Amino acid sequence: MTTNAAAVRAVSAAGKSAAERFGVMEMPSLDFTADVARETEHLYERVSHHIPRIEWPVYAPYIAAINRLKKERGAVILAHNYQTPDIFHCVADIVGDSLQLAREATKVDAEIIVQCGVHFMAETSKLLNLDKTVLIPDMKAGCSLAESITGADVRLLRETYPGVPIVTYVNTSAEVKAESDICCTSANAVEVVESFGVDRVLCIPDEFLAQNVAAQTKVKVLTWKGHCEVHERFTAEELTAYREADPSIQIIAHPECPPEVVAVSDFAGSTSGMIDYVRKNRPPKVLLVTECSMASNIETEAPGVEFIKPCNLCPHMKRITLPKILESLVFMREEIHVDPAVAERARLAVERMVNLRN
Ligand code: 13P
Ligand code: SF4
């Protein structure tokens, strides 16, 4: 039997819930004891700019309990760059943008993956690890882009544009990925679109990402009307006002922003691309045109850089909290399942992307 077939069979045979397979644990004490203070002190330094010392006794017991339980369960925590600093710096094993998390998910040794991010990210990890248990601390952590399109919509697009390759943004459901030729993220969208060597490609469902890609390639990019509810709110006027107030400011934007916003920015890139830009260029003052937690996460490692944070929060990312991560590990919930027939095809689309430059 091939590895894929074995993995798919493991999924379909998994009649028991994760709680039944791994057992449920006792909820640990959440007192701020001397042991907890000692175990977590080195972590406080990483978040001291964000969490006042007086509030640490509330965070520390969760952090200590999660880190202990993670070891006991043999679990690994993957966290997106938009998670809050307490999660990003104190409990995550691997952090990154969507592409990095997808790549790391292929290398994970642990039997249990806890995905701190939104549902499509956890689903992507599951697709790449069909024989592993993937948990998300809140199943309702969705994404406006993923909700903008269905598998039936993609089938209709294929009928309407026969022979035109379909590139699907990773911010989509497994059902949508299954109908696509390949996935992309904001970090590799231009490369993926150009990888077919044809003059017309569908890049769905993010209209703005597609328009921003189209500005960087000769390939004609057809798209869909999906938008990110966080990035669509930024305007060129708002950014221009920041620049007029301080001409020395560097403006860096995520490509889910409208093209006119990207046009008045100094740089556009994936969340990790934006972080790398700040690390390398150390601008004295920077405006991160993206979800607001990301600036808080990189502040510690960029001393001397003043971050301007327009406070646009992703309500879906913010559903993931320390108490929910702890419950996830104690009760082994909520488990990601993908229909094996869908999983097989969706996995191929993700693997084609992950393998593109490996
Ligand atoms: P990245 O792939 O750049 O991490 O973006 C994911 C996302 O959801 C941005 O809104
Ligand atoms: Fe989706 Fe936008 Fe939230 Fe990213 S920031 S997860 S694209 S809603």
GROMACS .gro file of C-alpha atoms and ligand atoms in nm:
model
  376
    1MET     CA    1   0.000   0.000   0.000
    2THR     CA    2   0.131   0.351  -0.080
    3THR     CA    3   0.187   0.596   0.207
    4ASN     CA    4  -0.104   0.808   0.086
    5ALA     CA    5  -0.343   0.516   0.074
    6ALA     CA    6  -0.230   0.402   0.420
    7ALA     CA    7  -0.283   0.752   0.555
    8VAL     CA    8  -0.628   0.784   0.403
    9ARG     CA    9  -0.725   0.444   0.541
   10ALA     CA   10  -0.604   0.557   0.886
   11VAL     CA   11  -0.838   0.857   0.861
   12SER     CA   12  -1.141   0.656   0.755
   13ALA     CA   13  -1.070   0.389   1.015
   14ALA     CA   14  -1.038   0.642   1.294
   15GLY     CA   15  -1.383   0.580   1.444
   16LYS     CA   16  -1.278   0.683   1.794
   17SER     CA   17  -1.246   1.043   1.901
   18ALA     CA   18  -0.907   1.189   1.997
   19ALA     CA   19  -1.027   1.194   2.360
   20GLU     CA   20  -1.094   0.819   2.340
   21ARG     CA   21  -0.763   0.743   2.167
   22PHE     CA   22  -0.541   0.953   2.394
   23GLY     CA   23  -0.751   0.985   2.711
   24VAL     CA   24  -0.868   1.296   2.891
   25MET     CA   25  -0.649   1.446   3.166
   26GLU     CA   26  -0.727   1.633   3.487
   27MET     CA   27  -0.750   2.009   3.452
   28PRO     CA   28  -0.425   2.130   3.616
   29SER     CA   29  -0.417   2.382   3.902
   30LEU     CA   30  -0.391   2.738   3.778
   31ASP     CA   31  -0.233   2.889   4.091
   32PHE     CA   32   0.063   3.120   4.052
   33THR     CA   33   0.296   2.914   4.270
   34ALA     CA   34   0.670   2.966   4.328
   35ASP     CA   35   0.738   2.677   4.085
   36VAL     CA   36   0.524   2.837   3.815
   37ALA     CA   37   0.699   3.173   3.870
   38ARG     CA   38   1.041   3.005   3.835
   39GLU     CA   39   0.945   2.799   3.529
   40THR     CA   40   0.806   3.096   3.340
   41GLU     CA   41   1.036   3.384   3.440
   42HIS     CA   42   1.257   3.351   3.129
   43LEU     CA   43   0.945   3.370   2.912
   44TYR     CA   44   0.822   3.690   3.075
   45GLU     CA   45   1.121   3.877   2.929
   46ARG     CA   46   0.992   3.801   2.577
   47VAL     CA   47   0.651   3.956   2.641
   48SER     CA   48   0.725   4.224   2.900
   49HIS     CA   49   0.655   4.500   2.645
   50HIS     CA   50   0.305   4.360   2.602
   51ILE     CA   51   0.199   4.212   2.938
   52PRO     CA   52   0.231   4.430   3.249
   53ARG     CA   53   0.413   4.253   3.536
   54ILE     CA   54   0.100   4.277   3.751
   55GLU     CA   55  -0.091   4.062   3.499
   56TRP     CA   56   0.175   3.789   3.468
   57PRO     CA   57   0.028   3.576   3.753
   58VAL     CA   58  -0.282   3.534   3.533
   59TYR     CA   59  -0.088   3.424   3.221
   60ALA     CA   60   0.196   3.225   3.378
   61PRO     CA   61  -0.009   2.931   3.520
   62TYR     CA   62  -0.164   2.868   3.178
   63ILE     CA   63   0.175   2.890   3.007
   64ALA     CA   64   0.339   2.653   3.257
   65ALA     CA   65   0.049   2.406   3.234
   66ILE     CA   66   0.043   2.411   2.851
   67ASN     CA   67   0.419   2.358   2.827
   68ARG     CA   68   0.408   2.067   3.074
   69LEU     CA   69   0.109   1.903   2.909
   70LYS     CA   70   0.257   1.949   2.564
   71LYS     CA   71   0.557   1.737   2.673
   72GLU     CA   72   0.338   1.474   2.839
   73ARG     CA   73   0.120   1.440   2.532
   74GLY     CA   74   0.414   1.456   2.290
   75ALA     CA   75   0.237   1.740   2.109
   76VAL     CA   76   0.373   2.022   1.900
   77ILE     CA   77   0.219   2.370   1.880
   78LEU     CA   78   0.225   2.550   1.543
   79ALA     CA   79   0.132   2.918   1.565
   80HIS     CA   80   0.068   3.177   1.297
   81ASN     CA   81   0.239   3.519   1.310
   82TYR     CA   82  -0.099   3.678   1.402
   83GLN     CA   83  -0.132   3.494   1.732
   84THR     CA   84  -0.102   3.709   2.044
   85PRO     CA   85   0.248   3.745   2.201
   86ASP     CA   86   0.167   3.516   2.496
   87ILE     CA   87   0.099   3.232   2.248
   88PHE     CA   88   0.363   3.330   1.991
   89HIS     CA   89   0.650   3.370   2.240
   90CYS     CA   90   0.557   3.147   2.534
   91VAL     CA   91   0.393   2.824   2.414
   92ALA     CA   92   0.450   2.788   2.037
   93ASP     CA   93   0.715   2.544   1.910
   94ILE     CA   94   0.702   2.666   1.551
   95VAL     CA   95   0.584   3.008   1.432
   96GLY     CA   96   0.554   3.145   1.081
   97ASP     CA   97   0.343   3.251   0.786
   98SER     CA   98   0.102   3.014   0.610
   99LEU     CA   99   0.368   2.874   0.377
  100GLN     CA  100   0.620   2.818   0.654
  101LEU     CA  101   0.359   2.648   0.871
  102ALA     CA  102   0.252   2.423   0.581
  103ARG     CA  103   0.618   2.331   0.515
  104GLU     CA  104   0.686   2.268   0.885
  105ALA     CA  105   0.373   2.054   0.908
  106THR     CA  106   0.533   1.809   0.663
  107LYS     CA  107   0.833   1.767   0.898
  108VAL     CA  108   0.651   1.728   1.230
  109ASP     CA  109   0.748   1.417   1.423
  110ALA     CA  110   0.492   1.448   1.704
  111GLU     CA  111   0.172   1.246   1.692
  112ILE     CA  112  -0.040   1.545   1.796
  113ILE     CA  113  -0.037   1.889   1.633
  114VAL     CA  114  -0.216   2.179   1.803
  115GLN     CA  115  -0.272   2.449   1.542
  116CYS     CA  116  -0.293   2.802   1.681
  117GLY     CA  117  -0.435   2.985   1.383
  118VAL     CA  118  -0.752   2.957   1.181
  119HIS     CA  119  -0.937   2.653   1.055
  120PHE     CA  120  -0.787   2.639   0.704
  121MET     CA  121  -0.438   2.629   0.857
  122ALA     CA  122  -0.530   2.335   1.081
  123GLU     CA  123  -0.694   2.163   0.785
  124THR     CA  124  -0.377   2.213   0.577
  125SER     CA  125  -0.172   2.053   0.853
  126LYS     CA  126  -0.415   1.762   0.861
  127LEU     CA  127  -0.394   1.718   0.482
  128LEU     CA  128  -0.019   1.684   0.513
  129ASN     CA  129  -0.044   1.455   0.816
  130LEU     CA  130  -0.346   1.235   0.757
  131ASP     CA  131  -0.225   0.978   1.010
  132LYS     CA  132  -0.173   1.238   1.285
  133THR     CA  133  -0.413   1.404   1.526
  134VAL     CA  134  -0.460   1.772   1.449
  135LEU     CA  135  -0.640   1.987   1.705
  136ILE     CA  136  -0.761   2.345   1.684
  137PRO     CA  137  -0.845   2.518   2.012
  138ASP     CA  138  -1.157   2.680   1.864
  139MET     CA  139  -1.335   2.525   1.566
  140LYS     CA  140  -1.511   2.857   1.496
  141ALA     CA  141  -1.182   3.029   1.400
  142GLY     CA  142  -1.272   3.081   1.033
  143CYS     CA  143  -1.162   3.322   0.760
  144SER     CA  144  -1.366   3.552   0.535
  145LEU     CA  145  -1.164   3.440   0.231
  146ALA     CA  146  -1.222   3.070   0.300
  147GLU     CA  147  -1.594   3.141   0.338
  148SER     CA  148  -1.616   3.332   0.008
  149ILE     CA  149  -1.600   3.025  -0.220
  150THR     CA  150  -1.717   2.663  -0.238
  151GLY     CA  151  -1.606   2.353  -0.428
  152ALA     CA  152  -1.912   2.390  -0.656
  153ASP     CA  153  -1.800   2.747  -0.743
  154VAL     CA  154  -1.459   2.613  -0.849
  155ARG     CA  155  -1.616   2.339  -1.062
  156LEU     CA  156  -1.824   2.605  -1.237
  157LEU     CA  157  -1.511   2.816  -1.297
  158ARG     CA  158  -1.341   2.514  -1.452
  159GLU     CA  159  -1.634   2.466  -1.688
  160THR     CA  160  -1.637   2.836  -1.776
  161TYR     CA  161  -1.260   2.854  -1.837
  162PRO     CA  162  -1.166   2.510  -1.976
  163GLY     CA  163  -0.794   2.443  -1.975
  164VAL     CA  164  -0.708   2.746  -1.759
  165PRO     CA  165  -0.504   2.633  -1.454
  166ILE     CA  166  -0.664   2.703  -1.116
  167VAL     CA  167  -0.440   2.836  -0.841
  168THR     CA  168  -0.614   2.846  -0.506
  169TYR     CA  169  -0.499   3.058  -0.215
  170VAL     CA  170  -0.427   2.840   0.086
  171ASN     CA  171  -0.694   3.041   0.276
  172THR     CA  172  -0.967   2.804   0.152
  173SER     CA  173  -1.145   2.485   0.261
  174ALA     CA  174  -1.014   2.138   0.172
  175GLU     CA  175  -1.314   2.101  -0.059
  176VAL     CA  176  -1.199   2.405  -0.262
  177LYS     CA  177  -0.836   2.290  -0.262
  178ALA     CA  178  -0.951   1.951  -0.392
  179GLU     CA  179  -1.095   2.117  -0.704
  180SER     CA  180  -0.773   2.311  -0.774
  181ASP     CA  181  -0.452   2.239  -0.960
  182ILE     CA  182  -0.221   2.387  -0.700
  183CYS     CA  183  -0.231   2.608  -0.390
  184CYS     CA  184  -0.037   2.927  -0.322
  185THR     CA  185   0.021   3.161  -0.032
  186SER     CA  186   0.102   3.530  -0.038
  187ALA     CA  187   0.471   3.431  -0.012
  188ASN     CA  188   0.481   3.238  -0.340
  189ALA     CA  189   0.175   3.346  -0.543
  190VAL     CA  190   0.373   3.502  -0.833
  191GLU     CA  191   0.602   3.199  -0.857
  192VAL     CA  192   0.305   2.958  -0.854
  193VAL     CA  193   0.111   3.156  -1.117
  194GLU     CA  194   0.417   3.162  -1.345
  195SER     CA  195   0.498   2.793  -1.284
  196PHE     CA  196   0.248   2.679  -1.552
  197GLY     CA  197   0.420   2.868  -1.836
  198VAL     CA  198   0.081   2.968  -1.983
  199ASP     CA  199  -0.063   3.313  -2.052
  200ARG     CA  200  -0.385   3.285  -1.844
  201VAL     CA  201  -0.433   3.155  -1.490
  202LEU     CA  202  -0.720   3.168  -1.240
  203CYS     CA  203  -0.599   3.283  -0.899
  204ILE     CA  204  -0.883   3.252  -0.646
  205PRO     CA  205  -1.055   3.356  -0.422
  206ASP     CA  206  -0.869   3.673  -0.310
  207GLU     CA  207  -0.939   3.945  -0.564
  208PHE     CA  208  -0.681   4.184  -0.418
  209LEU     CA  209  -0.404   3.926  -0.392
  210ALA     CA  210  -0.474   3.833  -0.756
  211GLN     CA  211  -0.459   4.199  -0.863
  212ASN     CA  212  -0.134   4.247  -0.672
  213VAL     CA  213   0.010   3.935  -0.839
  214ALA     CA  214  -0.108   4.058  -1.182
  215ALA     CA  215   0.094   4.377  -1.128
  216GLN     CA  216   0.413   4.166  -1.104
  217THR     CA  217   0.372   3.926  -1.396
  218LYS     CA  218   0.290   3.913  -1.767
  219VAL     CA  219   0.045   3.629  -1.703
  220LYS     CA  220  -0.321   3.736  -1.726
  221VAL     CA  221  -0.470   3.667  -1.384
  222LEU     CA  222  -0.843   3.593  -1.356
  223THR     CA  223  -0.995   3.596  -1.012
  224TRP     CA  224  -1.294   3.582  -0.772
  225LYS     CA  225  -1.461   3.838  -0.546
  226GLY     CA  226  -1.328   3.717  -0.209
  227HIS     CA  227  -1.170   3.963   0.036
  228CYS     CA  228  -0.997   3.948   0.370
  229GLU     CA  229  -1.218   4.134   0.617
  230VAL     CA  230  -0.911   4.269   0.798
  231HIS     CA  231  -0.701   4.390   0.504
  232GLU     CA  232  -0.983   4.524   0.286
  233ARG     CA  233  -1.041   4.798   0.545
  234PHE     CA  234  -0.708   4.974   0.485
  235THR     CA  235  -0.721   5.270   0.247
  236ALA     CA  236  -0.459   5.457   0.046
  237GLU     CA  237  -0.583   5.787   0.198
  238GLU     CA  238  -0.518   5.659   0.551
  239LEU     CA  239  -0.163   5.554   0.459
  240THR     CA  240  -0.092   5.879   0.277
  241ALA     CA  241  -0.202   6.070   0.588
  242TYR     CA  242   0.051   5.873   0.798
  243ARG     CA  243   0.324   5.953   0.545
  244GLU     CA  244   0.238   6.321   0.533
  245ALA     CA  245   0.250   6.337   0.914
  246ASP     CA  246   0.598   6.178   0.910
  247PRO     CA  247   0.777   6.143   0.572
  248SER     CA  248   1.047   5.918   0.729
  249ILE     CA  249   0.795   5.640   0.798
  250GLN     CA  250   0.832   5.307   0.616
  251ILE     CA  251   0.501   5.152   0.514
  252ILE     CA  252   0.486   4.777   0.460
  253ALA     CA  253   0.168   4.602   0.357
  254HIS     CA  254   0.025   4.253   0.319
  255PRO     CA  255  -0.080   4.164  -0.041
  256GLU     CA  256  -0.437   4.093   0.078
  257CYS     CA  257  -0.470   4.476   0.090
  258PRO     CA  258  -0.633   4.655  -0.206
  259PRO     CA  259  -0.383   4.734  -0.488
  260GLU     CA  260  -0.406   5.109  -0.426
  261VAL     CA  261  -0.288   5.046  -0.067
  262VAL     CA  262   0.004   4.834  -0.189
  263ALA     CA  263   0.084   5.107  -0.446
  264VAL     CA  264   0.149   5.368  -0.173
  265SER     CA  265   0.354   5.123   0.040
  266ASP     CA  266   0.733   5.079   0.040
  267PHE     CA  267   0.711   4.699   0.044
  268ALA     CA  268   0.447   4.427   0.025
  269GLY     CA  269   0.493   4.066   0.133
  270SER     CA  270   0.361   3.775   0.334
  271THR     CA  271   0.355   3.809   0.712
  272SER     CA  272   0.704   3.654   0.735
  273GLY     CA  273   0.821   3.866   0.441
  274MET     CA  274   0.713   4.173   0.637
  275ILE     CA  275   0.894   4.052   0.950
  276ASP     CA  276   1.213   3.985   0.749
  277TYR     CA  277   1.191   4.332   0.597
  278VAL     CA  278   1.184   4.492   0.944
  279ARG     CA  279   1.469   4.266   1.068
  280LYS     CA  280   1.691   4.350   0.771
  281ASN     CA  281   1.613   4.717   0.720
  282ARG     CA  282   1.554   4.830   1.081
  283PRO     CA  283   1.352   5.137   0.976
  284PRO     CA  284   1.335   5.390   1.260
  285LYS     CA  285   0.957   5.407   1.223
  286VAL     CA  286   0.739   5.150   1.050
  287LEU     CA  287   0.371   5.111   0.979
  288LEU     CA  288   0.267   4.746   0.946
  289VAL     CA  289  -0.043   4.740   0.730
  290THR     CA  290  -0.175   4.408   0.856
  291GLU     CA  291  -0.321   4.234   1.160
  292CYS     CA  292  -0.215   4.423   1.466
  293SER     CA  293  -0.069   4.142   1.685
  294MET     CA  294   0.217   4.089   1.444
  295ALA     CA  295   0.388   4.414   1.538
  296SER     CA  296   0.360   4.319   1.906
  297ASN     CA  297   0.529   3.986   1.827
  298ILE     CA  298   0.833   4.133   1.658
  299GLU     CA  299   0.876   4.440   1.880
  300THR     CA  300   1.113   4.261   2.121
  301GLU     CA  301   1.356   4.156   1.852
  302ALA     CA  302   1.360   4.493   1.680
  303PRO     CA  303   1.480   4.738   1.944
  304GLY     CA  304   1.506   5.092   1.815
  305VAL     CA  305   1.221   5.040   1.567
  306GLU     CA  306   0.906   5.235   1.645
  307PHE     CA  307   0.596   5.042   1.535
  308ILE     CA  308   0.280   5.221   1.434
  309LYS     CA  309  -0.005   4.974   1.476
  310PRO     CA  310  -0.333   5.053   1.309
  311CYS     CA  311  -0.536   4.824   1.532
  312ASN     CA  312  -0.707   4.592   1.284
  313LEU     CA  313  -0.756   4.260   1.461
  314CYS     CA  314  -0.862   3.936   1.293
  315PRO     CA  315  -1.160   3.819   1.503
  316HIS     CA  316  -1.098   3.460   1.392
  317MET     CA  317  -0.731   3.453   1.495
  318LYS     CA  318  -0.828   3.612   1.825
  319ARG     CA  319  -1.056   3.317   1.912
  320ILE     CA  320  -0.740   3.124   2.000
  321THR     CA  321  -0.644   3.192   2.362
  322LEU     CA  322  -0.426   3.030   2.631
  323PRO     CA  323  -0.728   2.885   2.821
  324LYS     CA  324  -0.858   2.725   2.499
  325ILE     CA  325  -0.514   2.582   2.412
  326LEU     CA  326  -0.495   2.429   2.758
  327GLU     CA  327  -0.843   2.277   2.722
  328SER     CA  328  -0.744   2.146   2.383
  329LEU     CA  329  -0.453   1.952   2.537
  330VAL     CA  330  -0.647   1.837   2.844
  331PHE     CA  331  -0.961   1.721   2.661
  332MET     CA  332  -0.802   1.648   2.320
  333ARG     CA  333  -1.035   1.875   2.127
  334GLU     CA  334  -1.132   2.002   1.873
  335GLU     CA  335  -1.016   1.747   1.623
  336ILE     CA  336  -0.985   1.824   1.251
  337HIS     CA  337  -1.137   1.563   1.019
  338VAL     CA  338  -1.132   1.571   0.641
  339ASP     CA  339  -1.337   1.341   0.420
  340PRO     CA  340  -1.077   1.093   0.283
  341ALA     CA  341  -1.191   1.135  -0.080
  342VAL     CA  342  -1.157   1.514  -0.053
  343ALA     CA  343  -0.835   1.487   0.148
  344GLU     CA  344  -0.652   1.288  -0.118
  345ARG     CA  345  -0.713   1.551  -0.389
  346ALA     CA  346  -0.669   1.854  -0.164
  347ARG     CA  347  -0.342   1.714  -0.036
  348LEU     CA  348  -0.206   1.692  -0.390
  349ALA     CA  349  -0.277   2.063  -0.448
  350VAL     CA  350  -0.097   2.156  -0.124
  351GLU     CA  351   0.193   1.919  -0.190
  352ARG     CA  352   0.248   2.062  -0.538
  353MET     CA  353   0.291   2.403  -0.375
  354VAL     CA  354   0.512   2.282  -0.090
  355ASN     CA  355   0.735   2.090  -0.334
  356LEU     CA  356   0.760   2.373  -0.586
  357ARG     CA  357   1.105   2.486  -0.473
  358ASN     CA  358   1.207   2.222  -0.222
  35913P     P1  359   0.044   3.478   0.543
  35913P     O1  360   0.044   3.362   0.452
  35913P     O2  361   0.117   3.595   0.490
  35913P     O3  362   0.090   3.438   0.680
  35913P     O4  363  -0.106   3.530   0.557
  35913P     C1  364  -0.209   3.453   0.607
  35913P     C2  365  -0.325   3.536   0.638
  35913P     O5  366  -0.429   3.484   0.672
  35913P     C3  367  -0.312   3.678   0.625
  35913P     O6  368  -0.432   3.740   0.652
  360SF4    FE1  369  -0.860   3.530   0.697
  360SF4    FE2  370  -0.806   3.789   0.691
  360SF4    FE3  371  -0.814   3.665   0.924
  360SF4    FE4  372  -0.611   3.619   0.751
  360SF4     S1  373  -0.658   3.810   0.858
  360SF4     S2  374  -0.727   3.466   0.866
  360SF4     S3  375  -0.720   3.633   0.557
  360SF4     S4  376  -0.986   3.694   0.784
   0.00000   0.00000   0.00000
